[in-house]
Amino acid sequence: GVAQLQTKMNVSGTYRELVAFLDRLERSSYFVTVDQIQIGKRDQGGEAGLDIALTAFYRVADGTGEERP
């Protein structure tokens, strides 16, 4: 079956670092969906923050984990 893991995370960095992070997430070998994303203001050091809610889907052996349709 397939199970899912929902999580939220905060990521901060320069615009270029945040774009690179999202690119790596998109190219991941795991199936991940970004459910919500919010960008925060830049600080004086030029960094901004992202609040990301995402869901990762993964295979589980029959009878283990929480199965989803």
mmCIF file with all atom_site columns, C-alpha atoms in Angstrom:
data_model
loop_
_atom_site.group_PDB
_atom_site.id
_atom_site.type_symbol
_atom_site.label_atom_id
_atom_site.label_alt_id
_atom_site.label_comp_id
_atom_site.label_asym_id
_atom_site.label_entity_id
_atom_site.label_seq_id
_atom_site.pdbx_PDB_ins_code
_atom_site.Cartn_x
_atom_site.Cartn_y
_atom_site.Cartn_z
_atom_site.occupancy
_atom_site.B_iso_or_equiv
_atom_site.pdbx_formal_charge
_atom_site.auth_seq_id
_atom_site.auth_comp_id
_atom_site.auth_asym_id
_atom_site.auth_atom_id
_atom_site.pdbx_PDB_model_num
ATOM 1  C CA . GLY A 1 1  ? 0.000  0.000  0.000  1.00 0.00 ? 1  GLY A CA 1
ATOM 2  C CA . VAL A 1 2  ? 0.873  3.653  0.093  1.00 0.00 ? 2  VAL A CA 1
ATOM 3  C CA . ALA A 1 3  ? 1.160  5.772  3.231  1.00 0.00 ? 3  ALA A CA 1
ATOM 4  C CA . GLN A 1 4  ? 1.622  9.479  3.597  1.00 0.00 ? 4  GLN A CA 1
ATOM 5  C CA . LEU A 1 5  ? 3.465  11.759 5.966  1.00 0.00 ? 5  LEU A CA 1
ATOM 6  C CA . GLN A 1 6  ? 2.360  15.366 6.336  1.00 0.00 ? 6  GLN A CA 1
ATOM 7  C CA . THR A 1 7  ? 4.783  17.899 7.759  1.00 0.00 ? 7  THR A CA 1
ATOM 8  C CA . LYS A 1 8  ? 5.442  21.604 8.027  1.00 0.00 ? 8  LYS A CA 1
ATOM 9  C CA . MET A 1 9  ? 8.830  23.255 7.928  1.00 0.00 ? 9  MET A CA 1
ATOM 10 C CA . ASN A 1 10 ? 10.433 26.656 7.983  1.00 0.00 ? 10 ASN A CA 1
ATOM 11 C CA . VAL A 1 11 ? 13.298 27.305 5.581  1.00 0.00 ? 11 VAL A CA 1
ATOM 12 C CA . SER A 1 12 ? 15.339 30.489 5.374  1.00 0.00 ? 12 SER A CA 1
ATOM 13 C CA . GLY A 1 13 ? 17.996 31.709 2.994  1.00 0.00 ? 13 GLY A CA 1
ATOM 14 C CA . THR A 1 14 ? 18.686 34.028 0.124  1.00 0.00 ? 14 THR A CA 1
ATOM 15 C CA . TYR A 1 15 ? 16.330 34.045 -2.846 1.00 0.00 ? 15 TYR A CA 1
ATOM 16 C CA . ARG A 1 16 ? 18.785 31.891 -4.800 1.00 0.00 ? 16 ARG A CA 1
ATOM 17 C CA . GLU A 1 17 ? 19.082 29.357 -1.941 1.00 0.00 ? 17 GLU A CA 1
ATOM 18 C CA . LEU A 1 18 ? 15.303 29.119 -1.557 1.00 0.00 ? 18 LEU A CA 1
ATOM 19 C CA . VAL A 1 19 ? 14.834 28.547 -5.284 1.00 0.00 ? 19 VAL A CA 1
ATOM 20 C CA . ALA A 1 20 ? 17.558 25.860 -5.200 1.00 0.00 ? 20 ALA A CA 1
ATOM 21 C CA . PHE A 1 21 ? 15.825 24.173 -2.238 1.00 0.00 ? 21 PHE A CA 1
ATOM 22 C CA . LEU A 1 22 ? 12.482 24.076 -4.051 1.00 0.00 ? 22 LEU A CA 1
ATOM 23 C CA . ASP A 1 23 ? 14.201 22.767 -7.182 1.00 0.00 ? 23 ASP A CA 1
ATOM 24 C CA . ARG A 1 24 ? 15.831 19.923 -5.213 1.00 0.00 ? 24 ARG A CA 1
ATOM 25 C CA . LEU A 1 25 ? 12.483 19.130 -3.622 1.00 0.00 ? 25 LEU A CA 1
ATOM 26 C CA . GLU A 1 26 ? 10.865 18.976 -7.055 1.00 0.00 ? 26 GLU A CA 1
ATOM 27 C CA . ARG A 1 27 ? 13.598 16.697 -8.422 1.00 0.00 ? 27 ARG A CA 1
ATOM 28 C CA . SER A 1 28 ? 13.569 14.386 -5.402 1.00 0.00 ? 28 SER A CA 1
ATOM 29 C CA . SER A 1 29 ? 13.267 10.670 -6.070 1.00 0.00 ? 29 SER A CA 1
ATOM 30 C CA . TYR A 1 30 ? 10.464 10.648 -3.492 1.00 0.00 ? 30 TYR A CA 1
ATOM 31 C CA . PHE A 1 31 ? 6.894  11.617 -4.341 1.00 0.00 ? 31 PHE A CA 1
ATOM 32 C CA . VAL A 1 32 ? 6.295  14.887 -2.473 1.00 0.00 ? 32 VAL A CA 1
ATOM 33 C CA . THR A 1 33 ? 3.527  17.431 -2.887 1.00 0.00 ? 33 THR A CA 1
ATOM 34 C CA . VAL A 1 34 ? 3.771  20.989 -1.629 1.00 0.00 ? 34 VAL A CA 1
ATOM 35 C CA . ASP A 1 35 ? 0.384  21.700 -0.085 1.00 0.00 ? 35 ASP A CA 1
ATOM 36 C CA . GLN A 1 36 ? 1.008  25.273 1.012  1.00 0.00 ? 36 GLN A CA 1
ATOM 37 C CA . ILE A 1 37 ? 3.850  27.750 0.779  1.00 0.00 ? 37 ILE A CA 1
ATOM 38 C CA . GLN A 1 38 ? 4.225  31.204 2.268  1.00 0.00 ? 38 GLN A CA 1
ATOM 39 C CA . ILE A 1 39 ? 7.173  33.524 1.848  1.00 0.00 ? 39 ILE A CA 1
ATOM 40 C CA . GLY A 1 40 ? 8.252  35.935 4.559  1.00 0.00 ? 40 GLY A CA 1
ATOM 41 C CA . LYS A 1 41 ? 9.954  39.297 4.318  1.00 0.00 ? 41 LYS A CA 1
ATOM 42 C CA . ARG A 1 42 ? 13.645 39.624 3.710  1.00 0.00 ? 42 ARG A CA 1
ATOM 43 C CA . ASP A 1 43 ? 15.731 40.642 6.669  1.00 0.00 ? 43 ASP A CA 1
ATOM 44 C CA . GLN A 1 44 ? 18.560 43.154 6.538  1.00 0.00 ? 44 GLN A CA 1
ATOM 45 C CA . GLY A 1 45 ? 20.990 40.357 5.661  1.00 0.00 ? 45 GLY A CA 1
ATOM 46 C CA . GLY A 1 46 ? 19.034 39.657 2.476  1.00 0.00 ? 46 GLY A CA 1
ATOM 47 C CA . GLU A 1 47 ? 17.486 36.400 3.676  1.00 0.00 ? 47 GLU A CA 1
ATOM 48 C CA . ALA A 1 48 ? 13.822 35.492 3.417  1.00 0.00 ? 48 ALA A CA 1
ATOM 49 C CA . GLY A 1 49 ? 11.848 32.659 4.956  1.00 0.00 ? 49 GLY A CA 1
ATOM 50 C CA . LEU A 1 50 ? 9.488  30.040 3.581  1.00 0.00 ? 50 LEU A CA 1
ATOM 51 C CA . ASP A 1 51 ? 6.808  28.266 5.581  1.00 0.00 ? 51 ASP A CA 1
ATOM 52 C CA . ILE A 1 52 ? 6.075  25.040 3.731  1.00 0.00 ? 52 ILE A CA 1
ATOM 53 C CA . ALA A 1 53 ? 3.413  22.394 4.326  1.00 0.00 ? 53 ALA A CA 1
ATOM 54 C CA . LEU A 1 54 ? 4.073  19.228 2.355  1.00 0.00 ? 54 LEU A CA 1
ATOM 55 C CA . THR A 1 55 ? 3.022  15.618 2.058  1.00 0.00 ? 55 THR A CA 1
ATOM 56 C CA . ALA A 1 56 ? 5.395  12.756 1.289  1.00 0.00 ? 56 ALA A CA 1
ATOM 57 C CA . PHE A 1 57 ? 4.005  9.493  -0.058 1.00 0.00 ? 57 PHE A CA 1
ATOM 58 C CA . TYR A 1 58 ? 5.786  6.169  0.386  1.00 0.00 ? 58 TYR A CA 1
ATOM 59 C CA . ARG A 1 59 ? 5.174  2.465  -0.018 1.00 0.00 ? 59 ARG A CA 1
ATOM 60 C CA . VAL A 1 60 ? 4.467  0.268  2.984  1.00 0.00 ? 60 VAL A CA 1
ATOM 61 C CA . ALA A 1 61 ? 4.300  -3.489 3.196  1.00 0.00 ? 61 ALA A CA 1
ATOM 62 C CA . ASP A 1 62 ? 0.779  -4.915 3.352  1.00 0.00 ? 62 ASP A CA 1
ATOM 63 C CA . GLY A 1 63 ? -0.641 -4.800 6.855  1.00 0.00 ? 63 GLY A CA 1
ATOM 64 C CA . THR A 1 64 ? 1.757  -2.129 8.167  1.00 0.00 ? 64 THR A CA 1
ATOM 65 C CA . GLY A 1 65 ? 1.378  1.585  8.390  1.00 0.00 ? 65 GLY A CA 1
ATOM 66 C CA . GLU A 1 66 ? -1.735 3.562  7.653  1.00 0.00 ? 66 GLU A CA 1
ATOM 67 C CA . GLU A 1 67 ? -3.013 2.787  4.213  1.00 0.00 ? 67 GLU A CA 1
ATOM 68 C CA . ARG A 1 68 ? -4.579 5.475  2.062  1.00 0.00 ? 68 ARG A CA 1
ATOM 69 C CA . PRO A 1 69 ? -6.684 4.976  -1.079 1.00 0.00 ? 69 PRO A CA 1
#
